[in-house]
């Protein structure tokens, strides 16, 4: 595998999923070995549960927060941050992530859309409240209340049956509309959002690349190229960055 020449692209869109954070010690939320353990997320972290028993949502998120706080960005996150920093000011770039771990920000990425929010942020459950979402690493054993309006607070993540935030969706759509390079990393290429995004990117003639440990099953024809392997090994090579794995 050779480094890619990213300088020839005008607008780059990169989508990342759970696979990019595995090397940071974060397991996917669903499936065997998932963070949620034997708790079915479909039953637990839903809008209905938030309305009936918001503390139950916190019980799930406390553990997820704890794991995220113990993790740190891996060479895949760092390579994407380094790539963004190396681009010419006229090149547009958007990093879209399905992950709620905030590791792209911690790695130094600037232009990030976190489609599903950030587990280490908290916001008010009241849509009318003026309290802005804030960075929060607390584990709540009692239901936290908003200092402005007294409503329960909630983690600033998209629950399983909630729609994506409109502004995030719009930012991604706008970026995909005239992108000329689309990379999907550590996410299934056959289900949404990657499947929708790659179709949009292909439609406007972008080069499309799938980077994942597992091949697509079935293959998604909108991805023109496929690089199979660990994101933390592929991305540093692809982005042409040398990252020392020796902390010193
Ligand atoms: Zn409030």
Coordinates of N, CA and C and ligand atoms in Angstrom, one line a residue:
X1 N 0.8 -1.2 0.0 CA 0.0 0.0 0.0 C 0.9 1.3 0.0
X2 N 0.5 2.2 -0.8 CA 1.2 3.5 -0.9 C 0.4 4.6 -0.3
X3 N 1.2 5.7 0.1 CA 0.5 6.9 0.6 C -0.4 7.5 -0.6
X4 N -1.5 8.1 -0.2 CA -2.4 8.7 -1.3 C -2.0 10.1 -1.4
X5 N -2.1 10.7 -2.6 CA -1.9 12.1 -2.8 C -3.3 12.8 -2.6
X6 N -3.4 13.3 -1.4 CA -4.7 14.0 -1.0 C -4.8 15.4 -1.6
X7 N -3.6 15.9 -2.1 CA -3.6 17.3 -2.5 C -4.4 17.5 -3.8
X8 N -4.8 16.4 -4.5 CA -5.5 16.6 -5.8 C -7.0 16.7 -5.6
X9 N -7.5 16.6 -4.3 CA -8.9 16.6 -4.1 C -9.3 17.9 -3.6
X10 N -10.5 18.4 -4.0 CA -11.0 19.7 -3.6 C -11.8 19.6 -2.4
X11 N -12.6 18.5 -2.3 CA -13.5 18.4 -1.1 C -13.5 16.9 -0.7
X12 N -13.0 16.7 0.5 CA -12.8 15.4 1.0 C -13.9 15.1 2.1
X13 N -14.6 14.0 2.1 CA -15.5 13.6 3.1 C -15.1 12.3 3.6
X14 N -14.9 12.2 5.0 CA -14.5 10.9 5.6 C -15.5 10.5 6.6
X15 N -16.0 9.3 6.5 CA -17.0 8.8 7.5 C -16.3 7.7 8.4
X16 N -16.4 7.8 9.7 CA -15.8 6.8 10.6 C -16.9 6.2 11.4
X17 N -16.6 4.9 11.7 CA -17.5 4.1 12.6 C -16.8 3.4 13.7
X18 N -17.4 2.5 14.4 CA -16.9 1.9 15.6 C -15.5 1.3 15.4
X19 N -15.3 0.8 14.2 CA -14.0 0.0 13.9 C -12.8 0.9 14.1
X20 N -12.9 2.2 14.0 CA -11.7 3.1 14.1 C -11.3 3.2 15.6
X21 N -12.2 2.9 16.5 CA -11.9 3.1 17.9 C -11.6 1.8 18.7
X22 N -11.7 0.7 17.9 CA -11.4 -0.6 18.6 C -10.0 -0.6 19.2
X23 N -9.0 -0.1 18.4 CA -7.6 -0.1 18.9 C -7.5 0.9 20.1
X24 N -8.5 1.7 20.4 CA -8.4 2.6 21.6 C -9.0 1.9 22.8
X25 N -9.4 0.6 22.6 CA -10.0 -0.2 23.7 C -11.5 -0.1 23.8
X26 N -12.1 0.6 22.8 CA -13.6 0.7 22.8 C -14.2 -0.3 21.9
X27 N -15.1 -1.1 22.5 CA -15.7 -2.1 21.7 C -17.0 -1.5 21.1
X28 N -17.5 -2.1 20.0 CA -18.7 -1.7 19.4 C -19.9 -1.8 20.4
X29 N -20.9 -1.0 20.2 CA -22.0 -1.0 21.2 C -22.9 -2.2 21.0
X30 N -23.0 -2.7 19.9 CA -23.9 -3.9 19.6 C -23.1 -5.1 19.3
X31 N -23.7 -6.2 19.4 CA -23.0 -7.5 19.0 C -22.2 -8.1 20.2
X32 N -21.6 -9.1 19.9 CA -20.8 -9.9 20.9 C -19.7 -9.0 21.5
X33 N -19.6 -9.0 22.8 CA -18.6 -8.2 23.4 C -18.9 -6.8 23.5
X34 N -20.1 -6.4 23.1 CA -20.4 -5.0 23.1 C -20.4 -4.3 24.5
X35 N -20.3 -3.0 24.4 CA -20.2 -2.2 25.7 C -21.4 -2.4 26.5
X36 N -22.6 -2.7 25.9 CA -23.8 -2.8 26.7 C -24.0 -4.1 27.4
X37 N -23.0 -5.0 27.2 CA -23.1 -6.3 27.9 C -24.4 -7.0 27.6
X38 N -25.1 -7.5 28.6 CA -26.3 -8.2 28.4 C -27.5 -7.4 28.4
X39 N -27.3 -6.0 28.4 CA -28.5 -5.1 28.3 C -28.8 -4.9 26.9
X40 N -30.0 -5.1 26.5 CA -30.4 -4.8 25.2 C -30.6 -3.3 24.9
X41 N -29.8 -2.7 24.1 CA -29.9 -1.3 24.0 C -31.2 -0.8 23.3
X42 N -31.8 -1.7 22.6 CA -33.1 -1.4 21.9 C -34.1 -1.2 23.0
X43 N -34.0 -1.9 24.1 CA -35.0 -1.7 25.2 C -34.6 -0.6 26.1
X44 N -33.3 -0.3 26.3 CA -32.9 0.6 27.3 C -32.8 2.0 26.8
X45 N -31.9 2.3 25.9 CA -31.6 3.7 25.6 C -32.5 4.2 24.5
X46 N -33.8 4.4 24.8 CA -34.7 4.9 23.8 C -35.3 6.1 24.3
X47 N -36.0 6.8 23.4 CA -36.7 8.0 23.8 C -37.8 7.8 24.8
X48 N -38.5 6.6 24.7 CA -39.6 6.3 25.6 C -39.0 6.1 27.0
X49 N -37.9 5.4 27.1 CA -37.3 5.2 28.4 C -36.8 6.5 29.0
X50 N -36.2 7.3 28.2 CA -35.8 8.6 28.6 C -36.9 9.4 29.3
X51 N -38.1 9.3 28.6 CA -39.2 10.1 29.2 C -39.8 9.4 30.4
X52 N -39.8 8.1 30.5 CA -40.3 7.4 31.7 C -39.4 7.3 32.8
X53 N -38.1 7.0 32.5 CA -37.1 6.7 33.6 C -35.7 7.2 33.1
X54 N -35.5 8.5 33.1 CA -34.3 9.1 32.6 C -33.0 8.6 33.3
X55 N -33.2 8.2 34.6 CA -32.0 7.7 35.3 C -31.5 6.4 34.7
X56 N -32.4 5.6 34.1 CA -32.0 4.4 33.5 C -31.1 4.6 32.3
X57 N -31.3 5.7 31.6 CA -30.4 6.0 30.5 C -29.0 6.4 31.0
X58 N -29.0 7.1 32.2 CA -27.7 7.4 32.8 C -27.0 6.2 33.2
X59 N -27.7 5.2 33.8 CA -27.0 4.0 34.2 C -26.2 3.4 33.1
X60 N -26.8 3.4 31.9 CA -26.1 2.8 30.7 C -24.9 3.7 30.3
X61 N -25.2 5.0 30.3 CA -24.2 5.9 29.8 C -23.0 6.1 30.8
X62 N -23.2 6.0 32.1 CA -22.1 6.1 33.0 C -21.0 5.2 32.7
X63 N -21.3 3.9 32.3 CA -20.3 2.9 32.0 C -19.6 3.3 30.7
X64 N -20.4 3.7 29.7 CA -19.8 4.1 28.5 C -18.9 5.3 28.6
X65 N -19.3 6.3 29.5 CA -18.4 7.4 29.8 C -17.1 6.9 30.4
X66 N -17.2 6.0 31.3 CA -16.1 5.5 32.0 C -15.0 4.9 31.1
X67 N -15.6 4.2 30.1 CA -14.7 3.5 29.2 C -14.1 4.5 28.2
X68 N -14.8 5.5 27.8 CA -14.3 6.6 26.9 C -13.2 7.4 27.6
X69 N -13.4 7.7 28.9 CA -12.5 8.5 29.6 C -11.1 7.7 29.8
X70 N -11.2 6.4 29.8 CA -10.0 5.6 30.0 C -9.3 5.4 28.6
X71 N -9.9 5.7 27.5 CA -9.3 5.5 26.2 C -8.6 6.7 25.7
X72 N -7.8 6.5 24.7 CA -7.2 7.7 24.0 C -7.1 7.4 22.5
X73 N -6.9 8.5 21.8 CA -6.9 8.3 20.3 C -5.8 7.4 19.9
X74 N -6.0 6.6 18.8 CA -5.0 5.7 18.3 C -4.5 6.2 17.0
X75 N -3.5 5.5 16.4 CA -2.9 6.1 15.2 C -3.9 6.4 14.0
X76 N -5.0 5.7 14.0 CA -6.0 6.0 12.9 C -6.6 7.4 13.2
X77 N -7.0 7.7 14.4 CA -7.5 9.1 14.7 C -6.4 10.1 14.4
X78 N -5.2 9.8 14.9 CA -4.1 10.8 14.7 C -3.8 11.0 13.3
X79 N -3.8 10.0 12.5 CA -3.5 10.1 11.0 C -4.5 11.1 10.4
X80 N -5.8 10.9 10.7 CA -6.9 11.8 10.1 C -6.7 13.2 10.6
X81 N -6.3 13.4 11.8 CA -6.0 14.8 12.3 C -4.8 15.4 11.6
X82 N -3.8 14.6 11.3 CA -2.6 15.0 10.7 C -2.9 15.4 9.2
X83 N -3.8 14.5 8.6 CA -4.2 14.7 7.2 C -4.9 16.1 7.1
X84 N -5.8 16.3 8.0 CA -6.6 17.6 7.9 C -5.6 18.8 8.1
X85 N -4.7 18.7 9.0 CA -3.8 19.8 9.2 C -2.8 20.0 8.0
X86 N -2.6 19.0 7.2 CA -1.7 19.1 6.1 C -2.4 19.7 4.8
X87 N -3.7 19.8 4.8 CA -4.4 20.2 3.6 C -4.2 21.7 3.3
X88 N -4.3 22.1 2.0 CA -4.2 23.5 1.6 C -5.5 24.2 2.1
X89 N -5.4 25.5 2.4 CA -6.6 26.2 2.9 C -7.8 26.1 1.9
X90 N -7.5 26.0 0.6 CA -8.6 25.9 -0.4 C -9.3 24.6 -0.4
X91 N -8.7 23.6 0.2 CA -9.3 22.2 0.1 C -10.3 22.1 1.3
X92 N -11.5 21.6 0.9 CA -12.5 21.5 1.9 C -12.4 20.0 2.5
X93 N -12.8 19.9 3.8 CA -12.7 18.7 4.4 C -13.8 18.5 5.5
X94 N -14.4 17.4 5.6 CA -15.3 17.1 6.6 C -15.2 15.7 7.1
X95 N -15.0 15.6 8.4 CA -14.9 14.3 9.1 C -16.2 14.0 9.8
X96 N -16.9 13.0 9.3 CA -18.2 12.6 9.9 C -18.0 11.4 10.7
X97 N -18.5 11.4 11.9 CA -18.3 10.1 12.7 C -19.6 9.7 13.3
X98 N -19.8 8.4 13.3 CA -20.9 7.7 14.0 C -20.6 7.5 15.5
X99 N -19.3 7.7 15.8 CA -18.9 7.4 17.2 C -19.2 8.5 18.2
X100 N -19.5 8.2 19.4 CA -19.8 9.2 20.4 C -18.7 9.4 21.4
X101 N -17.5 8.8 21.0 CA -16.4 8.8 22.0 C -15.5 10.1 22.0
X102 N -15.7 11.0 21.0 CA -15.0 12.3 21.0 C -13.5 12.1 20.7
X103 N -13.1 10.9 20.2 CA -11.6 10.7 20.1 C -11.1 11.5 18.9
X104 N -11.9 11.8 17.9 CA -11.4 12.6 16.8 C -11.0 14.0 17.3
X105 N -11.9 14.6 18.1 CA -11.5 15.9 18.7 C -10.3 15.8 19.5
X106 N -10.2 14.8 20.3 CA -9.0 14.7 21.2 C -7.7 14.4 20.4
X107 N -7.9 13.9 19.2 CA -6.7 13.6 18.3 C -6.3 14.9 17.7
X108 N -7.2 15.9 17.7 CA -6.8 17.2 17.1 C -7.6 17.6 15.8
X109 N -8.6 16.7 15.4 CA -9.4 17.0 14.2 C -10.2 18.2 14.5
X110 N -10.4 19.1 13.5 CA -11.1 20.3 13.7 C -12.5 20.3 13.1
X111 N -12.6 19.8 11.9 CA -13.9 19.9 11.2 C -14.6 18.5 11.3
X112 N -15.3 18.4 12.4 CA -15.9 17.1 12.7 C -17.4 17.2 12.9
X113 N -18.2 16.4 12.3 CA -19.6 16.3 12.6 C -19.8 14.9 13.4
X114 N -20.2 15.0 14.6 CA -20.5 13.8 15.4 C -22.0 13.5 15.2
X115 N -22.3 12.6 14.2 CA -23.7 12.4 13.9 C -24.6 11.9 15.1
X116 N -24.0 11.2 16.0 CA -24.7 10.6 17.1 C -24.4 11.3 18.4
X117 N -23.7 12.4 18.4 CA -23.5 13.2 19.6 C -22.2 12.8 20.3
X118 N -22.1 13.2 21.5 CA -20.8 12.9 22.3 C -21.2 12.5 23.7
X119 N -20.8 11.3 24.0 CA -21.1 10.7 25.3 C -20.6 11.5 26.5
X120 N -19.6 12.3 26.3 CA -19.0 13.1 27.4 C -19.5 14.6 27.3
X121 N -20.7 14.7 26.8 CA -21.4 16.0 26.9 C -22.8 15.7 27.5
X122 N -23.4 16.7 28.1 CA -24.7 16.6 28.8 C -25.5 17.8 28.3
X123 N -26.8 17.5 28.2 CA -27.7 18.7 27.9 C -29.1 18.5 28.6
X124 N -29.9 19.5 28.5 CA -31.2 19.5 29.1 C -32.2 18.7 28.3
X125 N -33.1 18.0 28.9 CA -34.1 17.3 28.1 C -35.2 18.2 27.6
X126 N -35.3 19.4 28.1 CA -36.3 20.4 27.6 C -35.8 21.0 26.3
X127 N -36.6 20.9 25.3 CA -36.2 21.5 24.0 C -36.3 23.1 24.1
X128 N -37.1 23.6 25.0 CA -37.2 25.0 25.2 C -36.2 25.7 26.0
X129 N -35.3 24.9 26.7 CA -34.4 25.4 27.7 C -33.2 26.0 27.0
X130 N -32.6 27.1 27.6 CA -31.5 27.8 27.0 C -30.2 27.2 27.4
X131 N -30.2 26.2 28.3 CA -28.9 25.6 28.7 C -28.2 25.0 27.5
X132 N -27.0 25.4 27.2 CA -26.2 24.8 26.1 C -25.6 23.5 26.6
X133 N -25.4 22.5 25.6 CA -24.8 21.3 26.0 C -23.4 21.6 26.5
X134 N -22.9 20.8 27.5 CA -21.6 21.1 28.1 C -20.8 19.8 28.3
X135 N -19.5 20.0 28.3 CA -18.6 18.8 28.5 C -18.8 18.3 30.0
X136 N -19.0 17.0 30.1 CA -19.3 16.5 31.4 C -18.8 15.1 31.5
X137 N -18.0 14.8 32.5 CA -17.4 13.5 32.7 C -18.0 12.8 33.9
X138 N -19.0 13.3 34.5 CA -19.6 12.8 35.8 C -20.3 11.5 35.5
X139 N -20.3 10.6 36.5 CA -21.2 9.4 36.5 C -22.3 9.7 37.5
X140 N -23.5 9.6 37.0 CA -24.6 10.0 37.9 C -25.4 8.8 38.5
X141 N -25.3 8.8 39.8 CA -26.1 7.7 40.5 C -27.5 8.2 40.9
X142 N -27.6 9.6 40.8 CA -29.0 10.1 41.0 C -29.2 11.0 39.8
X143 N -30.5 11.1 39.4 CA -30.9 11.9 38.2 C -30.4 13.3 38.4
X144 N -29.6 13.8 37.5 CA -29.1 15.2 37.5 C -30.2 16.1 36.9
X145 N -30.4 17.3 37.5 CA -31.4 18.3 37.0 C -30.7 19.5 36.4
X146 N -31.4 20.1 35.5 CA -31.0 21.3 34.8 C -31.0 22.5 35.8
X147 N -29.9 23.2 35.8 CA -29.7 24.4 36.8 C -30.6 25.5 36.3
X148 N -31.1 25.5 35.1 CA -31.9 26.7 34.6 C -33.4 26.4 34.8
X149 N -33.8 25.2 34.4 CA -35.3 24.9 34.4 C -35.7 23.7 35.2
X150 N -34.8 23.0 35.8 CA -35.2 21.9 36.7 C -35.5 20.6 36.0
X151 N -35.6 20.6 34.6 CA -35.9 19.4 33.9 C -34.7 18.4 34.1
X152 N -34.9 17.1 33.9 CA -33.8 16.1 33.9 C -32.8 16.5 32.9
X153 N -31.5 16.2 33.2 CA -30.5 16.3 32.2 C -30.3 15.0 31.5
X154 N -29.7 15.0 30.3 CA -29.5 13.7 29.5 C -28.2 13.8 28.9
X155 N -27.7 12.6 28.5 CA -26.4 12.6 27.7 C -26.7 13.2 26.3
X156 N -25.7 13.9 25.8 CA -25.9 14.6 24.5 C -25.6 13.6 23.4
X157 N -26.3 12.5 23.4 CA -26.2 11.5 22.3 C -27.6 11.2 21.7
X158 N -27.5 10.7 20.5 CA -28.8 10.3 19.8 C -29.2 9.0 20.2
X159 N -30.3 8.8 20.9 CA -30.7 7.5 21.3 C -31.2 6.7 20.1
X160 N -31.4 5.4 20.4 CA -31.6 4.5 19.3 C -32.8 4.8 18.4
X161 N -33.8 5.4 18.9 CA -35.0 5.7 18.1 C -35.2 7.2 17.8
X162 N -34.1 7.9 18.1 CA -34.2 9.4 17.8 C -33.7 9.7 16.5
X163 N -34.2 10.7 15.8 CA -33.7 11.1 14.5 C -32.3 11.8 14.7
X164 N -31.6 11.8 13.6 CA -30.3 12.5 13.7 C -30.6 14.0 13.8
X165 N -29.7 14.8 14.4 CA -29.8 16.2 14.5 C -29.9 16.8 13.1
X166 N -30.8 17.7 12.9 CA -31.0 18.3 11.5 C -29.8 19.0 11.0
X167 N -29.1 19.8 11.9 CA -27.9 20.5 11.4 C -26.8 19.6 11.0
X168 N -26.6 18.5 11.8 CA -25.5 17.6 11.4 C -25.8 16.9 10.1
X169 N -27.1 16.5 9.9 CA -27.4 15.8 8.6 C -27.3 16.8 7.4
X170 N -27.6 18.0 7.7 CA -27.5 19.0 6.6 C -26.1 19.3 6.2
X171 N -25.2 19.4 7.2 CA -23.8 19.6 7.0 C -23.2 18.5 6.1
X172 N -23.6 17.3 6.4 CA -23.1 16.1 5.7 C -23.6 16.1 4.3
X173 N -24.9 16.4 4.1 CA -25.5 16.4 2.8 C -24.8 17.4 1.9
X174 N -24.6 18.6 2.5 CA -23.9 19.7 1.7 C -22.5 19.3 1.3
X175 N -21.8 18.7 2.2 CA -20.4 18.3 1.9 C -20.4 17.2 0.8
X176 N -21.3 16.3 0.9 CA -21.3 15.2 -0.1 C -21.7 15.6 -1.5
X177 N -22.5 16.8 -1.5 CA -23.0 17.2 -2.8 C -22.0 17.5 -3.8
X178 N -20.8 18.0 -3.4 CA -19.8 18.2 -4.4 C -18.4 17.6 -4.0
X179 N -18.4 16.5 -3.3 CA -17.2 15.9 -2.8 C -16.5 15.2 -4.0
X180 N -15.2 15.1 -4.0 CA -14.5 14.3 -5.0 C -13.7 13.2 -4.4
X181 N -13.7 13.0 -3.1 CA -13.1 11.9 -2.4 C -14.0 11.5 -1.2
X182 N -14.4 10.3 -1.1 CA -15.1 9.8 0.0 C -14.5 8.5 0.5
X183 N -14.2 8.6 1.8 CA -13.6 7.4 2.5 C -14.5 7.0 3.6
X184 N -14.8 5.7 3.7 CA -15.6 5.2 4.9 C -14.6 4.3 5.6
X185 N -14.5 4.5 6.9 CA -13.5 3.8 7.7 C -14.1 3.1 9.0
X186 N -13.9 1.8 9.1 CA -14.4 1.1 10.3 C -15.9 1.1 10.5
X187 N -16.6 1.1 9.4 CA -18.1 1.0 9.4 C -18.5 0.1 8.3
X188 N -19.7 -0.4 8.5 CA -20.3 -1.3 7.5 C -20.5 -0.5 6.2
X189 N -20.1 -1.1 5.1 CA -20.4 -0.4 3.8 C -21.8 -0.6 3.2
X190 N -22.5 -1.5 3.9 CA -23.8 -1.9 3.3 C -25.0 -1.4 4.0
X191 N -24.8 -0.8 5.2 CA -26.0 -0.2 5.9 C -25.8 1.3 6.1
X192 N -26.9 2.0 6.4 CA -26.9 3.4 6.6 C -26.0 3.7 7.9
X193 N -25.3 4.8 7.9 CA -25.3 5.9 6.9 C -24.3 5.7 5.8
X194 N -23.4 4.8 5.9 CA -22.3 4.6 4.9 C -22.9 4.4 3.5
X195 N -24.0 3.5 3.5 CA -24.6 3.1 2.2 C -25.2 4.3 1.5
X196 N -25.8 5.2 2.3 CA -26.4 6.4 1.7 C -25.3 7.4 1.2
X197 N -24.3 7.6 2.1 CA -23.3 8.5 1.8 C -22.5 8.2 0.5
X198 N -22.2 6.9 0.4 CA -21.4 6.5 -0.7 C -22.2 6.6 -2.0
X199 N -23.4 6.4 -1.9 CA -24.3 6.5 -3.1 C -24.3 8.0 -3.6
X200 N -24.4 8.9 -2.6 CA -24.4 10.3 -3.0 C -23.0 10.7 -3.5
X201 N -21.9 10.2 -2.9 CA -20.6 10.5 -3.4 C -20.3 10.0 -4.8
X202 N -20.8 8.8 -5.0 CA -20.6 8.2 -6.4 C -21.4 8.9 -7.4
X203 N -22.6 9.4 -7.0 CA -23.5 10.1 -7.9 C -22.8 11.4 -8.5
X204 N -22.0 12.0 -7.6 CA -21.3 13.3 -8.1 C -19.9 13.0 -8.6
X205 N -19.6 11.7 -8.8 CA -18.4 11.3 -9.5 C -17.1 11.2 -8.6
X206 N -17.4 11.2 -7.2 CA -16.2 11.1 -6.3 C -15.5 9.7 -6.4
X207 N -14.2 9.7 -6.0 CA -13.5 8.5 -5.8 C -14.0 8.0 -4.4
X208 N -14.3 6.7 -4.3 CA -14.9 6.2 -3.1 C -14.1 5.0 -2.6
X209 N -13.7 5.0 -1.3 CA -12.8 4.0 -0.8 C -13.4 3.5 0.5
X210 N -13.4 2.2 0.7 CA -13.9 1.5 1.9 C -12.7 0.9 2.6
X211 N -12.5 1.3 3.9 CA -11.4 0.8 4.7 C -12.0 0.1 5.9
X212 N -11.8 -1.2 6.0 CA -12.5 -1.9 7.1 C -11.8 -3.2 7.4
X213 N -11.9 -3.8 8.5 CA -11.3 -5.1 8.9 C -12.0 -6.2 8.1
X214 N -13.4 -6.1 8.0 CA -14.2 -7.1 7.3 C -14.6 -6.6 5.9
X215 N -14.6 -7.5 5.0 CA -15.1 -7.1 3.6 C -16.6 -6.8 3.7
X216 N -17.1 -6.1 2.7 CA -18.6 -5.9 2.6 C -19.3 -7.1 2.2
X217 N -20.4 -7.4 2.8 CA -21.2 -8.6 2.5 C -22.6 -8.3 2.5
X218 N -23.3 -8.1 1.3 CA -22.7 -8.3 0.0 C -21.9 -7.0 -0.4
X219 N -21.0 -7.1 -1.4 CA -20.3 -5.9 -1.8 C -21.2 -4.8 -2.2
X220 N -20.8 -3.5 -1.9 CA -21.6 -2.4 -2.3 C -20.9 -1.8 -3.5
X221 N -21.5 -1.8 -4.7 CA -20.9 -1.4 -5.9 C -20.5 0.1 -6.0
X222 N -21.1 0.9 -5.1 CA -20.8 2.3 -5.1 C -19.4 2.6 -4.5
X223 N -18.8 1.6 -3.7 CA -17.4 1.8 -3.3 C -16.6 1.2 -4.5
X224 N -15.7 2.1 -5.0 CA -14.8 1.7 -6.1 C -13.6 0.9 -5.6
X225 N -13.2 1.2 -4.4 CA -11.9 0.5 -3.9 C -12.2 0.1 -2.5
X226 N -11.4 -1.0 -2.1 CA -11.6 -1.5 -0.8 C -10.2 -1.9 -0.2
X227 N -10.0 -1.4 1.0 CA -8.7 -1.7 1.7 C -9.1 -2.4 3.0
X228 N -8.7 -3.7 3.1 CA -9.1 -4.5 4.2 C -7.9 -4.6 5.2
X229 N -8.2 -4.3 6.5 CA -7.2 -4.4 7.5 C -7.6 -3.5 8.6
X230 N -6.7 -3.3 9.6 CA -6.9 -2.5 10.7 C -6.7 -1.0 10.4
X231 N -7.7 -0.2 10.8 CA -7.7 1.2 10.5 C -6.4 1.9 11.0
X232 N -6.0 1.4 12.2 CA -4.8 2.0 12.8 C -3.5 1.7 12.1
X233 N -3.6 0.7 11.2 CA -2.4 0.4 10.4 C -2.5 1.0 9.0
X234 N -3.7 1.0 8.4 CA -3.9 1.5 7.1 C -3.9 3.0 7.0
X235 N -4.6 3.7 7.9 CA -4.7 5.2 7.8 C -3.3 5.9 7.9
X236 N -2.4 5.5 8.8 CA -1.2 6.2 8.8 C -0.4 6.1 7.5
X237 N -0.5 4.9 6.9 CA 0.2 4.7 5.6 C -0.5 5.6 4.5
X238 N -1.8 5.4 4.4 CA -2.6 6.1 3.4 C -2.4 7.6 3.5
X239 N -2.3 8.2 4.7 CA -2.2 9.6 4.9 C -0.7 10.0 4.9
X240 N 0.2 9.1 4.8 CA 1.6 9.4 4.6 C 2.2 10.1 5.9
X241 N 1.7 9.7 7.0 CA 2.2 10.2 8.3 C 3.0 9.2 9.0
X242 N 4.1 9.5 9.6 CA 4.8 8.6 10.4 C 4.5 8.9 11.9
X243 N 3.9 7.9 12.5 CA 3.4 8.1 13.9 C 4.2 7.1 14.8
X244 N 4.9 7.7 15.7 CA 5.7 6.8 16.6 C 4.7 6.1 17.5
X245 N 4.9 4.8 17.6 CA 4.1 4.1 18.6 C 4.8 4.0 19.9
X246 N 6.0 4.5 19.9 CA 6.8 4.4 21.2 C 6.6 5.7 21.9
X247 N 5.9 5.6 23.1 CA 5.6 6.9 23.8 C 6.9 7.6 24.4
X248 N 8.0 7.0 24.2 CA 9.2 7.7 24.6 C 10.1 6.8 25.5
Ligands
LIG1 ZN1 -33.2 23.1 31.3

